[in-house]
Short mmCIF file of C-alpha atoms (C1' of nucleotides) in Angstrom, two decimals:
data_model
loop_
_atom_site.label_atom_id
_atom_site.label_comp_id
_atom_site.label_asym_id
_atom_site.label_seq_id
_atom_site.Cartn_x
_atom_site.Cartn_y
_atom_site.Cartn_z
CA MET A 753 -19.81 32.30 -40.71
CA PRO A 754 -21.42 30.32 -43.49
CA GLU A 755 -21.87 26.60 -42.98
CA PHE A 756 -19.47 25.76 -45.77
CA GLN A 757 -16.15 27.36 -46.49
CA THR A 758 -13.13 26.42 -48.54
CA SER A 759 -11.00 23.71 -46.97
CA PRO A 760 -7.82 24.85 -45.20
CA GLY A 761 -5.18 25.92 -47.66
CA MET A 762 -7.72 26.11 -50.51
CA ARG A 763 -9.26 29.30 -51.75
CA ASP A 764 -11.44 30.89 -54.38
CA VAL A 765 -9.75 33.20 -56.82
CA LEU A 766 -12.26 35.90 -57.67
CA PRO A 767 -12.22 38.59 -60.31
CA PRO A 768 -10.29 40.75 -60.81
CA GLU A 769 -7.47 38.61 -59.36
CA SER A 770 -8.50 35.68 -61.54
CA ALA A 771 -7.89 37.84 -64.61
CA ARG A 772 -4.37 38.40 -63.36
CA TRP A 773 -3.90 34.65 -63.07
CA ARG A 774 -5.04 34.14 -66.64
CA ARG A 775 -2.71 36.86 -67.85
CA PHE A 776 0.13 35.27 -65.88
CA VAL A 777 -0.35 31.95 -67.63
CA ARG A 778 -0.85 33.65 -71.00
CA THR A 779 2.41 35.55 -70.57
CA PHE A 780 4.20 32.34 -69.71
CA ASP A 781 2.59 30.58 -72.67
CA GLU A 782 3.78 33.30 -75.03
CA THR A 783 7.32 33.22 -73.63
CA VAL A 784 7.85 29.49 -73.93
CA SER A 785 5.69 28.75 -76.99
CA ALA A 786 7.95 31.11 -78.90
CA ALA A 787 10.83 28.82 -77.91
CA GLY A 788 9.27 25.68 -79.33
CA TYR A 789 7.60 24.31 -76.21
CA GLY A 790 4.20 22.66 -76.51
CA GLN A 791 1.71 22.40 -73.69
CA LEU A 792 1.27 19.15 -71.81
CA VAL A 793 -1.88 18.81 -69.74
CA PRO A 794 -1.33 15.87 -67.41
CA PRO A 795 -4.05 14.59 -65.08
CA LEU A 796 -4.28 15.90 -61.55
CA LEU A 797 -4.27 12.34 -60.32
CA GLU A 798 -1.57 9.72 -60.84
CA ASP A 799 -0.70 6.32 -59.51
CA ILE A 800 1.06 7.07 -56.28
CA GLY A 801 4.12 5.16 -57.45
CA VAL A 802 4.86 7.93 -59.95
CA PHE A 803 5.55 10.29 -57.08
CA HIS A 804 7.40 7.83 -54.91
CA ARG A 805 10.15 7.98 -57.51
CA VAL A 806 10.50 11.69 -56.75
CA GLY A 807 12.18 10.75 -53.52
CA GLU A 808 11.01 8.77 -50.55
CA ALA A 809 13.15 10.86 -48.25
CA THR A 810 11.40 14.12 -49.05
CA ASP A 811 8.59 15.51 -46.94
CA VAL A 812 6.72 16.23 -50.14
CA VAL A 813 6.37 12.51 -50.75
CA SER A 814 6.56 11.02 -47.28
CA LYS A 815 4.02 13.12 -45.43
CA GLU A 816 2.45 15.79 -47.59
CA MET A 817 0.73 13.74 -50.26
CA TYR A 818 -3.01 13.83 -50.83
CA ASP A 819 -3.38 10.11 -51.49
CA PHE A 820 -6.27 7.69 -51.30
CA VAL A 821 -7.53 4.40 -52.63
CA ASP A 822 -10.14 4.87 -55.35
CA LYS A 823 -13.22 2.78 -56.06
CA GLY A 824 -11.14 0.48 -58.26
CA GLU A 825 -8.70 -0.25 -55.43
CA ARG A 826 -6.01 1.84 -57.08
CA HIS A 827 -3.73 3.78 -54.76
CA VAL A 828 -3.63 7.24 -56.31
CA ALA A 829 -2.45 10.71 -55.31
CA LEU A 830 -3.11 14.30 -56.30
CA ARG A 831 0.12 15.46 -57.87
CA PRO A 832 2.44 17.37 -55.52
CA GLU A 833 4.42 18.60 -58.54
CA GLN A 834 4.35 18.02 -62.27
CA THR A 835 7.83 16.97 -63.30
CA ALA A 836 7.15 13.34 -62.42
CA SER A 837 3.93 13.44 -64.46
CA VAL A 838 5.82 14.81 -67.44
CA CYS A 839 8.32 11.97 -67.21
CA ARG A 840 5.54 9.41 -66.84
CA ALA A 841 3.85 10.84 -69.93
CA PHE A 842 7.14 10.60 -71.79
CA VAL A 843 7.52 6.94 -70.89
CA GLN A 844 3.92 6.25 -71.85
CA HIS A 845 3.90 8.00 -75.24
CA ARG A 846 7.57 7.97 -76.28
CA PRO A 847 7.57 11.24 -78.26
CA VAL A 848 10.60 12.15 -80.36
CA THR A 849 13.35 13.92 -78.48
CA PRO A 850 14.14 16.53 -77.48
CA TRP A 851 10.64 16.72 -76.08
CA LYS A 852 9.99 20.30 -75.00
CA VAL A 853 6.81 20.86 -73.00
CA TRP A 854 5.30 23.44 -70.70
CA TYR A 855 2.51 23.15 -68.19
CA ALA A 856 0.39 25.23 -65.87
CA GLY A 857 -1.97 24.18 -63.15
CA PRO A 858 -2.56 23.27 -59.55
CA ASN A 859 -0.52 20.95 -57.35
CA PHE A 860 -1.41 19.66 -53.90
CA ARG A 861 0.64 19.31 -50.76
CA TYR A 862 -0.82 18.72 -47.33
CA GLU A 863 1.05 21.36 -45.35
CA LYS A 864 0.18 24.03 -42.84
CA PRO A 865 -0.85 27.04 -44.91
CA GLN A 866 0.86 30.37 -44.49
CA ARG A 867 1.78 33.43 -46.49
CA GLY A 868 2.63 32.40 -50.04
CA ARG A 869 1.95 28.75 -49.33
CA TYR A 870 -1.31 26.92 -49.91
CA ARG A 871 -2.31 23.29 -50.03
CA GLN A 872 -3.52 23.80 -53.55
CA PHE A 873 -1.04 25.99 -55.34
CA ASP A 874 -0.44 26.75 -58.99
CA GLN A 875 2.79 26.43 -60.86
CA VAL A 876 3.92 27.02 -64.40
CA GLY A 877 6.94 25.22 -65.73
CA ILE A 878 8.84 23.69 -68.60
CA GLU A 879 10.67 20.40 -69.02
CA VAL A 880 12.92 19.09 -71.78
CA LEU A 881 13.55 15.37 -72.10
CA GLY A 882 16.19 13.76 -74.22
CA SER A 883 19.20 16.05 -74.27
CA GLN A 884 22.10 16.50 -71.91
CA ASP A 885 23.53 19.56 -73.63
CA PRO A 886 24.44 22.02 -70.86
CA LEU A 887 23.50 24.83 -73.23
CA LEU A 888 19.97 23.46 -72.99
CA ASP A 889 20.21 24.04 -69.25
CA VAL A 890 21.08 27.62 -70.13
CA GLU A 891 18.08 27.92 -72.45
CA VAL A 892 15.78 26.62 -69.75
CA ILE A 893 17.16 28.98 -67.12
CA ALA A 894 17.08 31.88 -69.57
CA LEU A 895 13.41 31.30 -70.40
CA GLY A 896 12.57 31.51 -66.71
CA TRP A 897 14.58 34.69 -66.46
CA ARG A 898 12.93 36.22 -69.51
CA PHE A 899 9.52 35.36 -68.08
CA PHE A 900 10.24 37.30 -64.90
CA GLN A 901 11.37 40.18 -67.09
CA GLN A 902 8.12 39.98 -69.05
CA LEU A 903 6.19 40.32 -65.82
CA GLY A 904 8.17 43.44 -65.03
CA LEU A 905 10.02 42.00 -62.04
CA ARG A 906 13.49 43.40 -61.42
CA GLN A 907 14.28 42.25 -57.90
CA VAL A 908 14.93 38.62 -58.77
CA SER A 909 18.22 36.81 -58.20
CA LEU A 910 19.40 33.71 -59.99
CA VAL A 911 21.38 31.20 -57.99
CA VAL A 912 23.10 28.28 -59.70
CA ASN A 913 24.81 25.17 -58.41
CA SER A 914 25.77 21.69 -59.49
CA LEU A 915 25.11 18.62 -57.39
CA GLY A 916 27.57 16.69 -59.51
CA GLU A 917 27.19 13.32 -61.13
CA PRO A 918 25.41 10.68 -59.03
CA ASP A 919 28.72 9.29 -57.76
CA ASP A 920 29.95 12.77 -56.86
CA ARG A 921 26.75 13.48 -55.05
CA ALA A 922 26.86 10.20 -53.14
CA ALA A 923 30.45 10.78 -52.03
CA PHE A 924 29.57 14.29 -50.99
CA VAL A 925 26.62 13.13 -48.91
CA VAL A 926 28.86 10.68 -47.08
CA ALA A 927 31.42 13.39 -46.33
CA LEU A 928 28.68 15.72 -45.23
CA ARG A 929 27.18 13.19 -42.87
CA THR A 930 30.58 12.44 -41.36
CA TYR A 931 31.28 16.11 -40.86
CA PHE A 932 27.93 16.98 -39.30
CA GLU A 933 27.98 13.95 -37.04
CA ALA A 934 31.38 15.08 -35.76
CA ASN A 935 29.83 18.47 -35.02
CA LEU A 936 26.46 17.34 -33.76
CA THR A 937 26.51 19.54 -30.68
CA ARG A 938 26.83 22.66 -32.78
CA LEU A 939 23.72 21.85 -34.79
CA THR A 940 20.23 22.91 -33.79
CA PRO A 941 17.93 20.03 -32.81
CA GLU A 942 15.92 20.66 -35.97
CA SER A 943 18.97 20.27 -38.16
CA ARG A 944 19.92 17.06 -36.37
CA LEU A 945 16.58 15.63 -37.39
CA THR A 946 17.15 16.80 -40.93
CA LEU A 947 20.59 15.20 -40.89
CA ALA A 948 19.09 11.82 -40.13
CA ARG A 949 16.80 12.06 -43.16
CA ASN A 950 18.90 13.87 -45.71
CA PRO A 951 22.29 15.42 -44.94
CA LEU A 952 22.13 17.60 -48.05
CA ARG A 953 19.16 19.43 -46.71
CA VAL A 954 21.03 20.60 -43.64
CA LEU A 955 22.87 23.00 -45.94
CA ASP A 956 19.52 24.62 -46.59
CA SER A 957 18.91 25.53 -42.95
CA LYS A 958 18.04 29.19 -42.57
CA ARG A 959 18.64 29.12 -38.80
CA SER A 960 21.38 31.53 -37.84
CA GLU A 961 22.68 29.19 -35.12
CA ASP A 962 23.59 26.71 -37.84
CA ALA A 963 25.39 29.24 -39.99
CA ASP A 964 28.90 28.67 -38.62
CA VAL A 965 28.82 24.87 -38.86
CA ILE A 966 27.42 25.05 -42.35
CA ALA A 967 30.00 27.59 -43.47
CA ALA A 968 32.79 25.18 -42.53
CA ALA A 969 31.11 22.13 -44.06
CA PRO A 970 32.56 20.26 -47.04
CA ARG A 971 31.87 21.92 -50.40
CA ILE A 972 30.23 20.06 -53.26
CA ALA A 973 32.64 21.73 -55.66
CA ASN A 974 35.46 19.66 -54.20
CA PHE A 975 33.61 16.49 -55.13
CA HIS A 976 32.79 17.42 -58.71
CA SER A 977 34.12 15.00 -61.28
CA GLU A 978 35.69 16.35 -64.44
CA SER A 979 32.44 16.06 -66.38
CA ALA A 980 30.43 17.83 -63.68
CA ARG A 981 32.96 20.64 -63.66
CA ARG A 982 32.80 20.98 -67.43
CA SER A 983 29.02 21.04 -67.35
CA LEU A 984 28.83 23.73 -64.70
CA SER A 985 31.35 25.94 -66.42
CA ALA A 986 29.45 25.58 -69.71
CA VAL A 987 26.28 26.70 -67.96
CA CYS A 988 28.04 29.66 -66.40
CA ALA A 989 29.59 30.61 -69.73
CA GLY A 990 26.19 30.42 -71.44
CA LEU A 991 24.51 32.60 -68.85
CA GLY A 992 27.38 35.05 -69.12
CA ALA A 993 27.00 35.18 -72.91
CA LEU A 994 23.31 35.99 -72.48
CA GLU A 995 24.23 38.65 -69.91
CA ILE A 996 21.97 37.08 -67.32
CA PRO A 997 23.33 37.89 -63.86
CA PHE A 998 23.74 34.96 -61.48
CA THR A 999 25.72 33.73 -58.54
CA VAL A 1000 27.05 30.24 -57.91
CA ASP A 1001 26.10 29.04 -54.45
CA ASP A 1002 27.34 25.57 -53.65
CA ARG A 1003 25.01 25.42 -50.66
CA LEU A 1004 21.95 25.56 -52.91
CA VAL A 1005 20.08 22.33 -52.33
CA ARG A 1006 16.77 21.73 -53.96
CA GLY A 1007 13.89 20.08 -52.19
CA LEU A 1008 13.45 17.03 -54.37
CA ASP A 1009 15.78 14.07 -54.54
CA TYR A 1010 16.00 13.52 -58.28
CA TYR A 1011 18.32 16.39 -59.14
CA ARG A 1012 21.85 15.93 -60.35
CA LEU A 1013 24.31 18.26 -62.07
CA THR A 1014 22.73 21.66 -62.69
CA THR A 1015 20.35 23.07 -60.11
CA PHE A 1016 19.10 26.63 -59.89
CA GLU A 1017 16.67 28.80 -58.06
CA PHE A 1018 14.99 32.16 -58.71
CA VAL A 1019 14.87 34.12 -55.48
CA GLY A 1020 12.65 37.13 -54.89
CA ARG A 1021 14.68 39.81 -53.14
CA THR A 1022 11.65 41.74 -51.96
CA LEU A 1023 10.25 38.78 -50.04
CA ASP A 1024 11.88 38.95 -46.63
CA SER A 1025 10.25 35.71 -45.60
CA VAL A 1026 12.25 32.50 -45.64
CA GLN A 1027 9.85 31.46 -48.37
CA ASN A 1028 11.47 33.63 -50.96
CA ALA A 1029 12.02 31.04 -53.69
CA LEU A 1030 9.85 32.04 -56.64
CA GLY A 1031 10.83 29.00 -58.61
CA GLY A 1032 13.61 26.61 -59.32
CA GLY A 1033 14.65 23.55 -61.14
CA GLY A 1034 17.52 21.57 -62.47
CA ARG A 1035 18.63 18.45 -64.23
CA TYR A 1036 17.16 15.06 -63.39
CA ASP A 1037 18.84 12.64 -65.74
CA GLY A 1038 17.74 9.52 -63.87
CA LEU A 1039 14.06 10.16 -63.38
CA VAL A 1040 12.69 8.78 -66.65
CA GLU A 1041 14.63 5.57 -66.07
CA ASP A 1042 13.29 5.36 -62.53
CA LEU A 1043 9.79 5.48 -63.98
CA GLY A 1044 10.49 2.52 -66.24
CA GLY A 1045 11.58 4.30 -69.40
CA PRO A 1046 14.83 4.32 -71.32
CA ALA A 1047 17.76 6.24 -69.85
CA THR A 1048 16.77 9.77 -70.81
CA PRO A 1049 18.21 13.04 -69.54
CA GLY A 1050 15.86 15.80 -68.43
CA VAL A 1051 15.96 19.39 -67.29
CA GLY A 1052 13.31 21.90 -66.32
CA PHE A 1053 11.92 24.30 -63.80
CA ALA A 1054 8.70 25.22 -62.03
CA ILE A 1055 7.63 28.68 -60.94
CA GLY A 1056 5.15 29.26 -58.14
CA LEU A 1057 2.33 31.56 -59.14
CA ASP A 1058 1.43 32.82 -55.68
CA ARG A 1059 4.88 33.84 -54.60
CA THR A 1060 5.68 35.36 -57.93
CA LEU A 1061 2.54 37.46 -57.74
CA LEU A 1062 3.47 38.48 -54.19
CA ALA A 1063 6.80 39.64 -55.57
CA CYS A 1064 4.93 41.55 -58.28
CA ASP A 1065 2.83 43.22 -55.58
CA ASP A 1066 5.99 44.27 -53.76
CA GLU A 1067 7.40 45.82 -56.90
CA GLY A 1068 4.09 47.30 -57.98
CA VAL A 1069 4.18 45.55 -61.35
CA PHE A 1070 1.86 43.23 -63.26
CA ASP A 1071 -1.40 44.56 -61.82
CA ALA A 1072 -4.70 42.82 -62.35
CA PRO A 1073 -6.03 44.02 -65.71
CA GLU A 1074 -9.33 45.85 -65.65
CA GLU A 1075 -12.10 43.77 -67.12
CA ARG A 1076 -14.74 46.02 -68.58
CA VAL A 1077 -17.29 45.94 -71.33
CA ASP A 1078 -17.49 48.53 -74.10
CA VAL A 1079 -21.20 49.11 -74.09
CA PHE A 1080 -23.99 48.88 -71.54
CA VAL A 1081 -27.56 48.56 -72.76
CA ILE A 1082 -30.33 50.24 -70.80
CA ASP A 1083 -33.87 49.18 -71.53
CA THR A 1084 -36.83 50.63 -69.64
CA THR A 1085 -39.43 48.78 -71.66
CA GLY A 1086 -39.19 45.44 -69.91
CA GLY A 1087 -35.91 43.94 -71.05
CA MET A 1088 -36.67 42.22 -74.35
CA ASN A 1089 -35.00 45.00 -76.33
CA ALA A 1090 -31.90 44.73 -74.15
CA LEU A 1091 -31.88 41.00 -74.77
CA LEU A 1092 -31.96 41.51 -78.55
CA LEU A 1093 -29.48 44.40 -78.63
CA THR A 1094 -26.86 42.75 -76.39
CA ASP A 1095 -27.02 39.59 -78.48
CA GLN A 1096 -26.65 41.59 -81.69
CA LEU A 1097 -23.74 43.71 -80.43
CA ARG A 1098 -21.90 40.74 -78.92
CA ALA A 1099 -22.20 38.96 -82.27
CA GLN A 1100 -20.43 41.97 -83.78
CA GLY A 1101 -17.58 41.58 -81.30
CA ILE A 1102 -18.60 44.51 -79.12
CA ARG A 1103 -18.30 43.70 -75.44
CA THR A 1104 -21.73 44.38 -74.04
CA ASP A 1105 -23.53 44.05 -70.72
CA ARG A 1106 -26.95 45.11 -69.43
CA ALA A 1107 -29.12 45.35 -66.32
CA TYR A 1108 -31.97 43.07 -65.37
CA GLU A 1109 -35.31 43.08 -63.61
CA ASN A 1110 -36.53 46.19 -65.44
CA ARG A 1111 -35.15 48.56 -62.85
CA SER A 1112 -35.50 52.33 -63.03
CA MET A 1113 -33.43 54.28 -65.53
CA LYS A 1114 -31.46 55.78 -62.68
CA SER A 1115 -30.67 52.36 -61.34
CA GLN A 1116 -29.64 51.10 -64.77
CA MET A 1117 -27.49 54.15 -65.36
CA LYS A 1118 -25.69 53.46 -62.11
CA ALA A 1119 -25.07 49.90 -63.21
CA ALA A 1120 -23.79 51.22 -66.54
CA ASP A 1121 -21.38 53.50 -64.74
CA ARG A 1122 -20.11 50.68 -62.52
CA SER A 1123 -19.59 48.39 -65.48
CA GLY A 1124 -16.89 50.67 -66.78
CA ALA A 1125 -18.53 50.79 -70.20
CA ALA A 1126 -17.59 53.74 -72.38
CA ILE A 1127 -21.04 54.06 -73.87
CA ALA A 1128 -24.61 53.46 -72.73
CA VAL A 1129 -27.20 52.51 -75.32
CA ILE A 1130 -30.65 53.53 -74.11
CA VAL A 1131 -33.97 52.11 -75.26
CA GLY A 1132 -37.24 53.50 -73.91
CA PRO A 1133 -40.79 53.73 -75.25
CA ASP A 1134 -39.97 56.71 -77.53
CA GLU A 1135 -37.08 54.85 -79.18
CA VAL A 1136 -39.16 51.73 -79.66
CA ALA A 1137 -41.84 53.84 -81.36
CA THR A 1138 -39.35 55.38 -83.79
CA GLY A 1139 -37.04 52.40 -84.28
CA THR A 1140 -34.08 54.27 -82.78
CA VAL A 1141 -31.76 54.07 -79.79
CA VAL A 1142 -29.92 56.72 -77.77
CA VAL A 1143 -26.14 56.48 -77.75
CA ARG A 1144 -24.80 58.16 -74.64
CA PRO A 1145 -21.06 58.48 -73.98
CA LEU A 1146 -20.23 57.96 -70.29
CA ARG A 1147 -16.53 58.71 -70.03
CA ASP A 1148 -16.06 62.01 -71.79
CA GLY A 1149 -18.23 65.08 -72.08
CA ALA A 1150 -19.52 64.19 -75.54
CA GLU A 1151 -23.19 64.79 -76.34
CA GLN A 1152 -25.57 61.88 -76.63
CA SER A 1153 -27.21 61.22 -79.96
CA THR A 1154 -30.18 59.35 -81.37
CA VAL A 1155 -29.50 56.88 -84.15
CA SER A 1156 -31.53 54.31 -86.01
CA ARG A 1157 -31.01 50.71 -85.04
CA SER A 1158 -29.39 49.92 -88.36
CA GLU A 1159 -26.68 52.51 -87.78
CA LEU A 1160 -26.02 51.45 -84.19
CA THR A 1161 -23.11 49.10 -84.77
CA ASP A 1162 -21.25 51.54 -87.02
CA THR A 1163 -21.86 54.41 -84.64
CA LEU A 1164 -20.51 52.39 -81.71
CA ARG A 1165 -17.49 51.16 -83.68
CA LYS A 1166 -16.59 54.72 -84.55
CA ALA A 1167 -17.08 55.95 -81.00
CA LEU A 1168 -15.08 53.13 -79.46
CA SER A 1169 -12.09 53.33 -81.77
"C1'" G B 1055 2.81 17.97 -36.91
"C1'" U B 1056 4.44 22.21 -33.00
"C1'" G B 1057 3.87 27.23 -30.96
"C1'" G B 1058 1.84 32.54 -30.73
"C1'" G B 1059 -1.98 36.33 -32.47
"C1'" C B 1060 -6.95 37.07 -34.20
"C1'" G B 1061 -12.57 35.57 -35.11
"C1'" U B 1062 -18.64 41.36 -34.14
"C1'" A B 1063 -23.02 43.26 -40.97
"C1'" G B 1064 -20.87 41.63 -47.83
"C1'" C B 1065 -15.83 44.49 -46.56
"C1'" U B 1066 -12.71 47.44 -42.87
"C1'" C B 1067 -13.46 47.98 -37.86
"C1'" A B 1068 -15.61 50.36 -32.82
"C1'" G B 1069 -18.10 48.17 -28.64
"C1'" U B 1070 -15.74 51.30 -21.61
"C1'" C B 1071 -15.69 47.78 -15.21
"C1'" G B 1072 -19.78 41.91 -17.31
"C1'" G B 1073 -25.55 45.53 -17.50
"C1'" U B 1074 -31.01 46.15 -20.51
"C1'" U B 1075 -32.85 47.27 -27.72
"C1'" A B 1076 -25.08 45.46 -30.70
"C1'" G B 1077 -22.85 50.48 -33.66
"C1'" A B 1078 -19.93 53.37 -37.60
"C1'" G B 1079 -17.69 53.97 -42.40
"C1'" C B 1080 -17.64 51.72 -47.14
"C1'" G B 1081 -20.63 48.68 -50.30
"C1'" U B 1082 -25.82 47.09 -51.77
"C1'" C B 1083 -31.04 48.55 -52.60
"C1'" A B 1084 -34.73 52.47 -52.84
"C1'" G B 1085 -36.10 57.59 -52.86
"C1'" G B 1086 -34.87 62.96 -53.54
"C1'" U B 1087 -35.66 63.72 -60.23
"C1'" U B 1088 -42.47 59.01 -63.51
"C1'" G B 1089 -36.25 59.41 -69.51
"C1'" U B 1090 -30.13 59.90 -67.70
"C1'" G B 1091 -24.57 57.66 -64.07
"C1'" G B 1092 -20.59 60.00 -61.06
"C1'" C B 1093 -21.06 64.47 -56.33
"C1'" C B 1094 -24.64 65.49 -52.48
"C1'" C B 1095 -28.95 64.45 -49.17
"C1'" U B 1096 -32.71 60.93 -46.96
"C1'" G B 1097 -34.13 56.11 -45.83
"C1'" A B 1098 -33.99 50.68 -45.89
"C1'" A B 1099 -32.25 45.86 -45.93
"C1'" G B 1100 -28.38 43.22 -43.85
"C1'" G B 1101 -25.92 40.07 -37.24
"C1'" C B 1102 -26.99 32.59 -33.84
"C1'" C B 1103 -21.14 38.68 -31.93
"C1'" G B 1104 -17.40 31.47 -35.63
"C1'" G B 1105 -19.57 26.94 -32.89
"C1'" G B 1106 -20.31 24.18 -28.16
"C1'" G B 1107 -20.05 24.06 -22.96
"C1'" G B 1108 -19.19 26.65 -18.23
"C1'" U B 1109 -19.20 30.85 -14.42
"C1'" U B 1110 -23.05 34.65 -13.30
"C1'" C B 1111 -29.24 37.53 -11.55
"C1'" G B 1112 -27.11 38.92 -16.37
"C1'" A B 1113 -21.80 37.16 -21.31
"C1'" G B 1114 -20.02 40.24 -27.71
"C1'" U B 1115 -17.05 41.05 -23.03
"C1'" C B 1116 -14.60 36.13 -18.16
"C1'" C B 1117 -13.03 30.51 -18.30
"C1'" C B 1118 -12.61 25.68 -21.01
"C1'" C B 1119 -13.08 22.97 -25.53
"C1'" U B 1120 -13.56 23.15 -30.71
"C1'" C B 1121 -13.50 25.04 -35.71
"C1'" G B 1122 -11.58 28.74 -38.86
"C1'" U B 1123 -7.85 32.22 -39.98
"C1'" U B 1124 -3.07 34.37 -39.65
"C1'" C B 1125 2.19 34.52 -38.41
"C1'" A B 1126 6.39 31.63 -37.21
"C1'" C B 1127 8.80 26.66 -36.89
"C1'" C B 1128 9.22 22.22 -39.95
"C1'" C B 1129 9.23 21.86 -45.13
"C1'" C B 1130 8.64 23.87 -49.73
"C1'" A B 1131 6.85 26.99 -54.96
#
RNA sequence: GUGGGCGUAGCUCAGUCGGUUAGAGCGUCAGGUUGUGGCCCUGAAGGCCGGGGGUUCGAGUCCCCUCGUUCACCCCA
């Protein structure tokens, strides 16, 4: 074991997997940019108060934050998610609404790592601030759905719910607490602890022993005010019009406290683990106000990169792209010719690599083969003497040829097309 | 934070009942061919057996601690 390794829950992403990550973000960029979303790049670090507004009762904030006091005595934290940063940025810069942004990057939560869960994990997401149109909720959900389609995923389910207006939600929580407390003995010890912190979250228990109690629990739908009902049915109608399949599950409870009205989750059906949520989001109409801004509605989602890629693995889609050069330069005269030729070809937009340390031709040919290049360009003493190079195809049976240096670029262009 | 599994070469793994110098395949490098890759053959480099302590004449092997990793719980993407 080396003396230094990555910290627990942190890891290096090496090629070719890193190329897949880049393609993932690029695909997301293309999907949402085409819908009028601009990229926001918030800092990794924020005043810890920004995240406290996310919900003191959540584990994410209460025990999983990477926080510390910096040299200027500021209490800061690595972001555990990015929605709060987006809202903070909105309050700070006051852009015109609706403000449609997307983001991609790492978040940090101090948890025990396991499959599909790391302490540093990447998400992509979008947020829209300044509109409470339920058809915007539909647009947001649809963009997530279209993104999964772009990746090639088919085994994804969309689950939708509404947590109601704040008053609805509060009344529901009270009813829920009353109900569960009356049935305490039928709850697992774990769920009893959850109940004390946040009764809503008990609905999210995946323990089979809790299933019966939960099935008979009060339903949020019965607490929906007229406006909440109208909003949910507009969302359902919109999704139906777009022919996006979904189910309404009134036990869907999201992990963060700021949600109200529409919530939704994308679930990977191939992931048999409990951790099968690929992404999710919802409406958070009070968050901007909580952060000191004007009352501003908001809606958005975040998608976890790791789990989504695991789902892609399961379905055999969205493989890591092969990264290869077009041309590999072999120089047996010391390396200066390779230096000049690679620089010249790269300037012409031809992807070019070479070998170093003046190794044997055999060794350099092996490196050329490994590089995946379609063509080797060979320079030895004879070529230097005549001002030529050898162009040797590596992938098909074509004959090699000798060309003058001035014709090299054209010859390669023709051969590569 | 809690519990279980696993830590031997760059990677995947053997290693018998505790026994002397720790192995294989793949990969890397070199040679077989002093100007030509893949296939084949030959050779080489590469190990604090995760770390520390203990038991023993003797520990990769047994015991304890620790670190890492993995799976599950909790929670979440």
